[in-house]
Amino acid sequence: MEHIQGLMQFIEASPTAFHAVDNLKVMLDAEGFTALNEGAPWRLAPGGKYYFTRNLSSVIAFRLPEGAPDHFQIIASHADSPCFRLKPNPGRTQQGFAALNVEGYGGMLMQTWFDRPLTVAGRLIVRTETGYRTALVNIDRDLAVIPNMPIHFNRDANDGVKLNPQVDMLPVYGCEDADILALAAERAGVAREDIAGCDLFLVSRDAPRLWGANDEFILSPRLDDLECAYTSAAAFLRAAPSRHVDVLCVFDNEEVGSGTKQGADSSMLTDAISRIAAVFGMPPEAATAKSFLLSADNAHGVHPNHPEKYDDENRAKLNGGVVVKFNAAQKYTSDGVSQAVFEGICAHAGVPVQRFANRSDVRGGSTLGNIAVTHASMNAVDIGLAQWAMHSANESAGVKDVDHMVRAMKAFYEAEIAVEEDGVIRVEAK
Ligand code: CO
């Protein structure tokens, strides 16, 4: 259980995508990576290790080989999770109580947000003498609660309740008038009047914990998709040098469709590919065509109480190994070629693999891989770890699977995947 403690610390320290990227930066800095400014020329050297952020909520890190590479091996995941976002005028009073005016970010299970300790985290845009700077903030204490309605006024509550986010989901955080921005300013060590803008989110205060007869499960907020963000970073930082370019991408905004300047539906990855390819005189189109992407986002593990919701032959179990996700509509990128390559690498590394497809009468989810490859078109496979209660305020996953994923991803980075011609691939697994 090498990586579970690291994962739990990472999730607890990462209430928002801004914090997740900040923590990834700390991990990269500690391993000697150089931070690049996207708005300046890049001076890259063979053998060098670099990263850049966009919006401070997405990050791409890469490691260059000593010799001339001809392709990239990339793992992409996402740093955002479904939650509630504070509106620009975030204050409101409800029956004299101080409340927060929030709207949904992504498709959360709303009922799981009731009656649990919450706080506010994100970033403040602070005025300076010359313009603005960013200050991350996490009001690191039990600050707010969304109280549920008592069953006496809601006798049908256990038969299903319709929730209206404008009415039902407003958190209370004080007995009288309070100023959330003043609390955030104080926590960030800035003056209230210097806050010129903010991106603040309501986040769960629950800490990740292990549970089960043998501590075989983890219960935690934001497992989707910080579990893949963390395991991919752990594998990236431990992988031995290779002949290709290793790339780690953690994108923001997957939960709202990826369509932002820093999302998977942006130029961020293709911009990085062309700038890196230029260092070695590689045509970026040829390098892209020979490249390979792992799109890593968690998967649905078969629910013990509702097995009927899952396909009989294509279902995944918690602690059963890395899940390869398939979908005929290609919402997932996996196809026969990418399946063969990835499953072969896992077999060589001794990592168990499970195959997942939805029931044909169930509309599944989607993720960022198929969006990313419409820009950077390369062989790709969608993978994840099996979890329960996806998009609940607390999700469960298997402890053993954390190590399964790190081993699979490390083996992916260390393998040489050479596309010799369309449909012909040579794989050297290490
Ligand atoms: Co996800």
Tab-separated table of C-alpha atoms and ligand atoms in Angstrom:
chain	number	residue	atom	x	y	z
A	1	MET	CA	0.000	0.000	0.000
A	2	GLU	CA	2.746	2.331	-1.070
A	3	HIS	CA	0.741	5.250	-2.420
A	4	ILE	CA	-2.487	5.452	-0.393
A	5	GLN	CA	-1.145	7.867	2.252
A	6	GLY	CA	0.222	10.189	-0.419
A	7	LEU	CA	-3.130	10.148	-2.202
A	8	MET	CA	-5.042	10.955	0.999
A	9	GLN	CA	-2.762	13.892	1.834
A	10	PHE	CA	-3.003	15.190	-1.739
A	11	ILE	CA	-6.813	15.117	-1.754
A	12	GLU	CA	-7.123	16.754	1.649
A	13	ALA	CA	-4.750	19.543	0.570
A	14	SER	CA	-6.576	20.009	-2.759
A	15	PRO	CA	-10.092	21.364	-2.157
A	16	THR	CA	-10.168	22.978	-5.645
A	17	ALA	CA	-8.372	22.588	-8.987
A	18	PHE	CA	-6.257	25.633	-8.070
A	19	HIS	CA	-4.975	23.860	-4.976
A	20	ALA	CA	-4.478	20.547	-6.811
A	21	VAL	CA	-2.303	22.270	-9.419
A	22	ASP	CA	-0.426	24.150	-6.703
A	23	ASN	CA	0.308	20.842	-4.946
A	24	LEU	CA	1.412	19.236	-8.225
A	25	LYS	CA	3.795	22.187	-8.701
A	26	VAL	CA	5.307	21.501	-5.277
A	27	MET	CA	5.818	17.828	-6.256
A	28	LEU	CA	7.412	18.832	-9.585
A	29	ASP	CA	9.640	21.502	-8.008
A	30	ALA	CA	10.880	18.971	-5.455
A	31	GLU	CA	11.993	16.719	-8.329
A	32	GLY	CA	13.913	19.513	-10.045
A	33	PHE	CA	11.407	20.471	-12.748
A	34	THR	CA	11.747	23.981	-14.187
A	35	ALA	CA	8.636	26.172	-14.333
A	36	LEU	CA	8.052	27.735	-17.775
A	37	ASN	CA	6.147	30.912	-18.571
A	38	GLU	CA	3.760	30.189	-21.438
A	39	GLY	CA	3.952	33.814	-22.540
A	40	ALA	CA	7.739	33.817	-22.998
A	41	PRO	CA	10.109	31.935	-25.326
A	42	TRP	CA	11.044	28.479	-24.024
A	43	ARG	CA	14.712	27.472	-23.889
A	44	LEU	CA	14.467	23.694	-23.567
A	45	ALA	CA	17.465	21.374	-23.364
A	46	PRO	CA	17.593	17.631	-24.112
A	47	GLY	CA	17.286	15.697	-20.857
A	48	GLY	CA	15.453	18.625	-19.245
A	49	LYS	CA	12.324	18.506	-17.055
A	50	TYR	CA	9.737	21.278	-17.323
A	51	TYR	CA	6.159	22.273	-16.607
A	52	PHE	CA	3.780	25.136	-17.203
A	53	THR	CA	0.360	26.029	-15.843
A	54	ARG	CA	-2.584	27.743	-17.480
A	55	ASN	CA	-5.081	29.697	-15.375
A	56	LEU	CA	-3.239	28.177	-12.398
A	57	SER	CA	-5.838	25.386	-12.618
A	58	SER	CA	-4.340	23.155	-15.349
A	59	VAL	CA	-0.771	21.920	-15.635
A	60	ILE	CA	1.333	20.128	-18.248
A	61	ALA	CA	4.697	18.674	-17.205
A	62	PHE	CA	7.157	16.939	-19.524
A	63	ARG	CA	10.499	15.223	-19.441
A	64	LEU	CA	12.753	15.320	-22.514
A	65	PRO	CA	15.043	12.421	-23.450
A	66	GLU	CA	18.755	12.965	-24.080
A	67	GLY	CA	18.517	11.854	-27.708
A	68	ALA	CA	16.077	12.987	-30.408
A	69	PRO	CA	12.584	11.568	-29.664
A	70	ASP	CA	9.972	10.938	-32.330
A	71	HIS	CA	6.790	10.891	-30.240
A	72	PHE	CA	5.053	11.667	-26.937
A	73	GLN	CA	3.535	9.335	-24.329
A	74	ILE	CA	0.907	11.279	-22.440
A	75	ILE	CA	-1.358	10.716	-19.439
A	76	ALA	CA	-4.245	13.160	-18.981
A	77	SER	CA	-6.658	13.478	-16.059
A	78	HIS	CA	-8.678	16.265	-14.465
A	79	ALA	CA	-8.316	18.341	-11.312
A	80	ASP	CA	-11.884	19.647	-10.935
A	81	SER	CA	-14.769	17.899	-9.186
A	82	PRO	CA	-18.503	18.574	-9.044
A	83	CYS	CA	-19.310	21.105	-6.325
A	84	PHE	CA	-21.002	24.470	-5.884
A	85	ARG	CA	-19.551	27.772	-7.023
A	86	LEU	CA	-20.145	31.104	-5.305
A	87	LYS	CA	-21.902	33.678	-7.483
A	88	PRO	CA	-20.118	37.015	-8.063
A	89	ASN	CA	-22.279	38.660	-5.417
A	90	PRO	CA	-21.979	35.724	-3.017
A	91	GLY	CA	-23.814	37.019	0.058
A	92	ARG	CA	-27.480	36.569	0.871
A	93	THR	CA	-29.648	36.496	3.983
A	94	GLN	CA	-32.172	33.744	4.653
A	95	GLN	CA	-34.533	34.411	7.567
A	96	GLY	CA	-31.870	36.670	9.075
A	97	PHE	CA	-29.107	34.090	8.726
A	98	ALA	CA	-26.038	34.723	6.614
A	99	ALA	CA	-26.111	32.435	3.589
A	100	LEU	CA	-24.072	31.900	0.451
A	101	ASN	CA	-25.494	32.359	-3.017
A	102	VAL	CA	-24.175	29.386	-4.987
A	103	GLU	CA	-24.810	27.569	-8.238
A	104	GLY	CA	-23.958	24.027	-9.254
A	105	TYR	CA	-20.602	23.276	-10.872
A	106	GLY	CA	-20.910	19.972	-12.753
A	107	GLY	CA	-23.326	17.122	-12.090
A	108	MET	CA	-23.151	16.469	-8.368
A	109	LEU	CA	-25.514	14.232	-6.363
A	110	MET	CA	-27.132	17.167	-4.577
A	111	GLN	CA	-28.624	15.272	-1.627
A	112	THR	CA	-25.144	14.236	-0.472
A	113	TRP	CA	-24.261	17.873	0.232
A	114	PHE	CA	-26.789	18.272	3.076
A	115	ASP	CA	-25.812	18.284	6.757
A	116	ARG	CA	-22.077	17.993	6.344
A	117	PRO	CA	-19.341	20.494	7.222
A	118	LEU	CA	-18.414	22.706	4.287
A	119	THR	CA	-16.104	25.592	3.643
A	120	VAL	CA	-15.078	27.975	0.877
A	121	ALA	CA	-11.867	27.713	-1.149
A	122	GLY	CA	-10.510	28.942	-4.457
A	123	ARG	CA	-8.650	32.051	-5.503
A	124	LEU	CA	-8.824	35.779	-4.974
A	125	ILE	CA	-7.680	38.320	-7.537
A	126	VAL	CA	-5.942	41.012	-5.515
A	127	ARG	CA	-5.162	44.587	-6.590
A	128	THR	CA	-1.480	45.558	-6.594
A	129	GLU	CA	0.220	48.867	-7.379
A	130	THR	CA	0.673	47.799	-10.995
A	131	GLY	CA	-2.335	45.552	-11.601
A	132	TYR	CA	-3.466	42.281	-10.075
A	133	ARG	CA	-2.111	39.118	-8.541
A	134	THR	CA	-3.650	35.785	-7.548
A	135	ALA	CA	-3.916	34.514	-3.983
A	136	LEU	CA	-5.125	30.974	-3.302
A	137	VAL	CA	-7.399	30.699	-0.325
A	138	ASN	CA	-8.863	27.882	1.742
A	139	ILE	CA	-10.947	28.941	4.745
A	140	ASP	CA	-9.654	25.872	6.492
A	141	ARG	CA	-12.362	25.372	9.130
A	142	ASP	CA	-15.938	24.130	9.458
A	143	LEU	CA	-17.745	27.175	8.107
A	144	ALA	CA	-21.056	26.297	6.495
A	145	VAL	CA	-23.834	23.696	6.370
A	146	ILE	CA	-26.777	23.149	4.017
A	147	PRO	CA	-29.479	21.950	6.430
A	148	ASN	CA	-31.808	19.257	5.127
A	149	MET	CA	-35.586	19.519	5.568
A	150	PRO	CA	-36.937	17.398	8.439
A	151	ILE	CA	-38.859	14.332	7.330
A	152	HIS	CA	-41.983	15.743	9.062
A	153	PHE	CA	-42.282	18.359	6.323
A	154	ASN	CA	-41.189	15.959	3.656
A	155	ARG	CA	-42.902	12.625	4.264
A	156	ASP	CA	-41.981	11.334	0.805
A	157	ALA	CA	-38.269	12.075	1.306
A	158	ASN	CA	-37.324	8.392	1.120
A	159	ASP	CA	-39.243	7.950	-2.140
A	160	GLY	CA	-37.181	10.554	-3.938
A	161	VAL	CA	-37.074	14.323	-3.588
A	162	LYS	CA	-36.829	16.919	-6.302
A	163	LEU	CA	-34.172	19.471	-5.386
A	164	ASN	CA	-34.004	22.991	-6.788
A	165	PRO	CA	-30.469	24.408	-6.468
A	166	GLN	CA	-31.784	27.981	-6.299
A	167	VAL	CA	-33.968	27.133	-3.286
A	168	ASP	CA	-32.710	24.016	-1.528
A	169	MET	CA	-28.931	24.195	-1.723
A	170	LEU	CA	-28.048	27.515	-0.068
A	171	PRO	CA	-25.488	27.043	2.716
A	172	VAL	CA	-25.837	28.955	5.983
A	173	TYR	CA	-22.695	30.295	7.625
A	174	GLY	CA	-23.709	32.770	10.324
A	175	CYS	CA	-26.442	34.016	12.654
A	176	GLU	CA	-26.486	37.520	11.332
A	177	ASP	CA	-24.951	39.485	8.521
A	178	ALA	CA	-21.513	38.131	7.625
A	179	ASP	CA	-19.113	38.875	4.800
A	180	ILE	CA	-17.639	35.819	3.120
A	181	LEU	CA	-15.122	37.916	1.185
A	182	ALA	CA	-13.863	39.464	4.421
A	183	LEU	CA	-13.342	35.965	5.850
A	184	ALA	CA	-11.538	34.905	2.669
A	185	ALA	CA	-9.398	38.065	2.663
A	186	GLU	CA	-8.418	37.553	6.285
A	187	ARG	CA	-7.469	33.930	5.637
A	188	ALA	CA	-5.430	34.889	2.549
A	189	GLY	CA	-3.726	37.756	4.381
A	190	VAL	CA	-4.969	40.451	2.009
A	191	ALA	CA	-7.097	43.548	2.488
A	192	ARG	CA	-10.823	43.097	1.846
A	193	GLU	CA	-10.922	46.254	-0.260
A	194	ASP	CA	-8.123	44.949	-2.508
A	195	ILE	CA	-10.180	41.983	-3.757
A	196	ALA	CA	-10.993	42.787	-7.376
A	197	GLY	CA	-12.376	39.378	-8.376
A	198	CYS	CA	-12.679	35.809	-7.164
A	199	ASP	CA	-13.273	32.209	-8.177
A	200	LEU	CA	-14.580	30.602	-4.995
A	201	PHE	CA	-16.159	27.204	-4.448
A	202	LEU	CA	-18.104	25.487	-1.716
A	203	VAL	CA	-16.127	22.380	-0.744
A	204	SER	CA	-16.556	19.452	1.622
A	205	ARG	CA	-14.520	19.477	4.831
A	206	ASP	CA	-14.492	15.685	5.059
A	207	ALA	CA	-10.999	14.221	5.210
A	208	PRO	CA	-10.209	11.058	3.240
A	209	ARG	CA	-10.323	7.935	5.411
A	210	LEU	CA	-9.844	4.191	5.084
A	211	TRP	CA	-12.666	1.812	5.972
A	212	GLY	CA	-13.606	-1.852	5.839
A	213	ALA	CA	-12.768	-5.033	7.795
A	214	ASN	CA	-9.198	-4.805	6.527
A	215	ASP	CA	-9.104	-1.113	5.575
A	216	GLU	CA	-9.530	-2.159	1.961
A	217	PHE	CA	-11.549	0.891	0.896
A	218	ILE	CA	-11.007	4.634	0.840
A	219	LEU	CA	-13.894	7.094	1.414
A	220	SER	CA	-13.115	10.600	0.235
A	221	PRO	CA	-14.382	13.677	-1.548
A	222	ARG	CA	-13.037	14.302	-5.082
A	223	LEU	CA	-11.743	10.776	-5.835
A	224	ASP	CA	-13.069	11.583	-9.327
A	225	ASP	CA	-10.596	12.569	-10.545
A	226	LEU	CA	-7.879	13.445	-8.033
A	227	GLU	CA	-7.191	9.701	-7.719
A	228	CYS	CA	-6.032	9.646	-11.355
A	229	ALA	CA	-4.329	13.061	-11.094
A	230	TYR	CA	-2.278	11.883	-8.122
A	231	THR	CA	-1.464	8.373	-9.379
A	232	SER	CA	-0.405	9.726	-12.790
A	233	ALA	CA	1.877	12.292	-11.113
A	234	ALA	CA	3.345	9.626	-8.818
A	235	ALA	CA	4.047	7.377	-11.834
A	236	PHE	CA	5.417	10.248	-13.922
A	237	LEU	CA	7.860	11.264	-11.194
A	238	ARG	CA	9.051	7.684	-10.631
A	239	ALA	CA	9.365	6.545	-14.255
A	240	ALA	CA	12.843	5.770	-15.559
A	241	PRO	CA	14.136	7.887	-18.473
A	242	SER	CA	12.886	6.828	-21.900
A	243	ARG	CA	13.564	7.629	-25.579
A	244	HIS	CA	10.256	9.478	-26.103
A	245	VAL	CA	8.859	12.580	-24.378
A	246	ASP	CA	6.880	11.730	-21.222
A	247	VAL	CA	3.983	14.145	-20.643
A	248	LEU	CA	1.684	14.610	-17.644
A	249	CYS	CA	-1.496	16.666	-18.176
A	250	VAL	CA	-3.963	17.596	-15.464
A	251	PHE	CA	-6.795	19.692	-16.876
A	252	ASP	CA	-9.448	21.846	-15.244
A	253	ASN	CA	-13.128	22.022	-16.230
A	254	GLU	CA	-13.778	18.404	-17.265
A	255	GLU	CA	-16.931	18.433	-15.149
A	256	VAL	CA	-18.400	21.294	-17.206
A	257	GLY	CA	-17.433	20.020	-20.655
A	258	SER	CA	-13.721	20.998	-20.928
A	259	GLY	CA	-14.517	24.005	-23.153
A	260	THR	CA	-12.286	26.622	-21.524
A	261	LYS	CA	-8.847	28.024	-22.368
A	262	GLN	CA	-7.341	25.653	-19.797
A	263	GLY	CA	-9.609	22.638	-20.458
A	264	ALA	CA	-8.957	19.530	-22.562
A	265	ASP	CA	-10.929	21.194	-25.392
A	266	SER	CA	-8.308	23.960	-25.684
A	267	SER	CA	-5.010	24.363	-27.507
A	268	MET	CA	-3.031	23.669	-24.325
A	269	LEU	CA	-1.765	20.188	-25.270
A	270	THR	CA	-1.196	20.932	-28.969
A	271	ASP	CA	0.637	24.152	-28.026
A	272	ALA	CA	2.948	22.146	-25.778
A	273	ILE	CA	3.510	19.480	-28.444
A	274	SER	CA	4.499	22.025	-31.115
A	275	ARG	CA	6.808	23.948	-28.807
A	276	ILE	CA	8.565	20.768	-27.645
A	277	ALA	CA	8.756	19.286	-31.153
A	278	ALA	CA	10.498	22.466	-32.370
A	279	VAL	CA	13.408	21.861	-29.970
A	280	PHE	CA	14.281	18.614	-31.741
A	281	GLY	CA	13.314	19.726	-35.262
A	282	MET	CA	10.430	17.200	-35.208
A	283	PRO	CA	7.450	17.988	-37.426
A	284	PRO	CA	4.662	18.247	-34.786
A	285	GLU	CA	2.161	16.469	-37.055
A	286	ALA	CA	4.405	13.410	-37.416
A	287	ALA	CA	5.217	13.384	-33.695
A	288	THR	CA	1.506	13.603	-32.855
A	289	ALA	CA	0.613	10.791	-35.264
A	290	LYS	CA	3.119	8.502	-33.507
A	291	SER	CA	2.058	9.462	-29.988
A	292	PHE	CA	-0.129	7.690	-27.431
A	293	LEU	CA	-2.531	9.058	-24.807
A	294	LEU	CA	-3.892	7.500	-21.628
A	295	SER	CA	-7.064	9.343	-20.680
A	296	ALA	CA	-7.405	8.616	-16.970
A	297	ASP	CA	-10.721	9.259	-15.229
A	298	ASN	CA	-12.437	7.072	-12.695
A	299	ALA	CA	-14.859	4.307	-13.657
A	300	HIS	CA	-18.079	2.897	-12.168
A	301	GLY	CA	-17.476	-0.155	-9.986
A	302	VAL	CA	-20.394	-2.590	-9.860
A	303	HIS	CA	-22.698	-1.470	-7.035
A	304	PRO	CA	-23.256	-4.279	-4.522
A	305	ASN	CA	-26.950	-3.393	-4.111
A	306	HIS	CA	-27.688	-2.676	-7.781
A	307	PRO	CA	-25.852	-5.172	-9.973
A	308	GLU	CA	-28.721	-4.979	-12.491
A	309	LYS	CA	-27.473	-1.567	-13.653
A	310	TYR	CA	-24.267	-3.036	-15.102
A	311	ASP	CA	-23.486	-5.172	-18.137
A	312	ASP	CA	-23.037	-8.825	-17.114
A	313	GLU	CA	-19.753	-9.427	-18.912
A	314	ASN	CA	-18.226	-5.939	-18.869
A	315	ARG	CA	-18.277	-4.751	-15.281
A	316	ALA	CA	-15.510	-3.669	-12.926
A	317	LYS	CA	-14.957	-4.349	-9.219
A	318	LEU	CA	-13.256	-2.229	-6.585
A	319	ASN	CA	-9.736	-3.574	-5.952
A	320	GLY	CA	-9.980	-5.599	-9.177
A	321	GLY	CA	-7.367	-3.656	-11.119
A	322	VAL	CA	-7.177	-0.871	-13.687
A	323	VAL	CA	-10.372	-0.445	-15.705
A	324	VAL	CA	-10.252	-0.044	-19.494
A	325	LYS	CA	-13.408	1.784	-20.606
A	326	PHE	CA	-15.210	1.144	-23.882
A	327	ASN	CA	-18.181	2.776	-25.581
A	328	ALA	CA	-19.455	2.158	-29.107
A	329	ALA	CA	-20.223	5.863	-29.571
A	330	GLN	CA	-16.522	6.519	-28.786
A	331	LYS	CA	-17.268	8.737	-25.799
A	332	TYR	CA	-14.271	6.748	-24.637
A	333	THR	CA	-11.268	6.643	-26.934
A	334	SER	CA	-10.438	2.951	-26.397
A	335	ASP	CA	-10.375	0.815	-29.535
A	336	GLY	CA	-8.823	-2.521	-30.441
A	337	VAL	CA	-5.391	-1.026	-31.117
A	338	SER	CA	-5.111	1.064	-27.951
A	339	GLN	CA	-6.630	-1.749	-25.875
A	340	ALA	CA	-4.032	-4.220	-27.141
A	341	VAL	CA	-1.144	-1.858	-26.426
A	342	PHE	CA	-2.277	-0.807	-22.948
A	343	GLU	CA	-3.435	-4.238	-21.760
A	344	GLY	CA	-0.166	-5.715	-23.047
A	345	ILE	CA	1.845	-3.210	-21.009
A	346	CYS	CA	-0.232	-4.003	-17.895
A	347	ALA	CA	0.194	-7.764	-18.405
A	348	HIS	CA	3.951	-7.302	-18.684
A	349	ALA	CA	3.942	-5.249	-15.460
A	350	GLY	CA	1.763	-7.814	-13.672
A	351	VAL	CA	-1.116	-5.340	-13.149
A	352	PRO	CA	-4.664	-6.768	-13.318
A	353	VAL	CA	-6.982	-5.173	-15.884
A	354	GLN	CA	-10.789	-5.142	-16.087
A	355	ARG	CA	-12.921	-4.157	-19.081
A	356	PHE	CA	-15.932	-1.909	-18.670
A	357	ALA	CA	-18.807	-1.125	-20.992
A	358	ASN	CA	-22.228	0.207	-20.017
A	359	ARG	CA	-25.456	-1.735	-20.379
A	360	SER	CA	-26.780	-0.982	-23.859
A	361	ASP	CA	-29.867	0.679	-22.328
A	362	VAL	CA	-27.870	2.947	-19.999
A	363	ARG	CA	-26.413	6.221	-21.155
A	364	GLY	CA	-22.935	6.408	-19.676
A	365	GLY	CA	-20.716	9.327	-18.819
A	366	SER	CA	-18.013	10.918	-20.875
A	367	THR	CA	-14.582	12.314	-20.143
A	368	LEU	CA	-11.720	14.321	-21.599
A	369	GLY	CA	-9.836	11.802	-23.777
A	370	ASN	CA	-12.119	11.964	-26.799
A	371	ILE	CA	-12.137	15.764	-26.550
A	372	ALA	CA	-8.331	15.993	-26.333
A	373	VAL	CA	-7.783	13.733	-29.366
A	374	THR	CA	-9.970	15.903	-31.581
A	375	HIS	CA	-7.118	18.453	-31.206
A	376	ALA	CA	-4.062	16.195	-30.804
A	377	SER	CA	-5.141	13.167	-32.832
A	378	MET	CA	-3.291	10.085	-31.677
A	379	ASN	CA	-3.948	6.544	-30.438
A	380	ALA	CA	-5.635	6.752	-27.057
A	381	VAL	CA	-7.225	4.550	-24.424
A	382	ASP	CA	-9.611	5.480	-21.616
A	383	ILE	CA	-8.809	4.021	-18.233
A	384	GLY	CA	-9.753	4.645	-14.614
A	385	LEU	CA	-10.178	3.048	-11.214
A	386	ALA	CA	-13.462	1.503	-10.132
A	387	GLN	CA	-15.347	3.611	-7.587
A	388	TRP	CA	-18.782	3.774	-6.000
A	389	ALA	CA	-21.062	6.812	-5.758
A	390	MET	CA	-19.444	8.860	-8.500
A	391	HIS	CA	-20.186	12.590	-7.988
A	392	SER	CA	-21.313	12.097	-4.396
A	393	ALA	CA	-19.764	14.440	-1.827
A	394	ASN	CA	-17.981	11.292	-0.579
A	395	GLU	CA	-16.959	8.557	-2.993
A	396	SER	CA	-15.447	5.110	-2.284
A	397	ALA	CA	-12.696	3.249	-4.097
A	398	GLY	CA	-10.357	0.315	-3.538
A	399	VAL	CA	-7.071	0.822	-1.681
A	400	LYS	CA	-5.191	-1.848	-3.676
A	401	ASP	CA	-6.192	-0.176	-6.931
A	402	VAL	CA	-4.129	2.916	-6.087
A	403	ASP	CA	-0.915	0.899	-6.373
A	404	HIS	CA	-2.293	-0.973	-9.410
A	405	MET	CA	-2.715	2.351	-11.191
A	406	VAL	CA	0.703	3.761	-10.301
A	407	ARG	CA	2.379	0.558	-11.525
A	408	ALA	CA	0.375	0.533	-14.772
A	409	MET	CA	1.091	4.199	-15.480
A	410	LYS	CA	4.786	3.893	-14.652
A	411	ALA	CA	5.024	0.890	-17.008
A	412	PHE	CA	3.255	2.963	-19.685
A	413	TYR	CA	5.779	5.798	-19.391
A	414	GLU	CA	8.709	3.377	-19.404
A	415	ALA	CA	7.497	1.353	-22.407
A	416	GLU	CA	8.451	2.455	-25.916
A	417	ILE	CA	5.317	2.548	-28.067
A	418	ALA	CA	6.453	2.953	-31.682
A	419	VAL	CA	3.818	3.449	-34.368
A	420	GLU	CA	5.647	2.089	-37.425
A	421	GLU	CA	2.763	2.668	-39.797
A	422	ASP	CA	-1.001	3.014	-39.488
A	423	GLY	CA	-2.172	-0.009	-37.495
A	424	VAL	CA	1.329	-1.452	-37.000
A	425	ILE	CA	2.770	-0.829	-33.550
A	426	ARG	CA	5.960	-2.072	-31.942
A	427	VAL	CA	5.947	-2.105	-28.140
A	428	GLU	CA	9.001	-2.527	-25.972
A	429	ALA	CA	7.769	-3.076	-22.426
A	430	LYS	CA	10.409	-2.598	-19.744
B	1	CO	CO	-14.063	12.449	-13.854
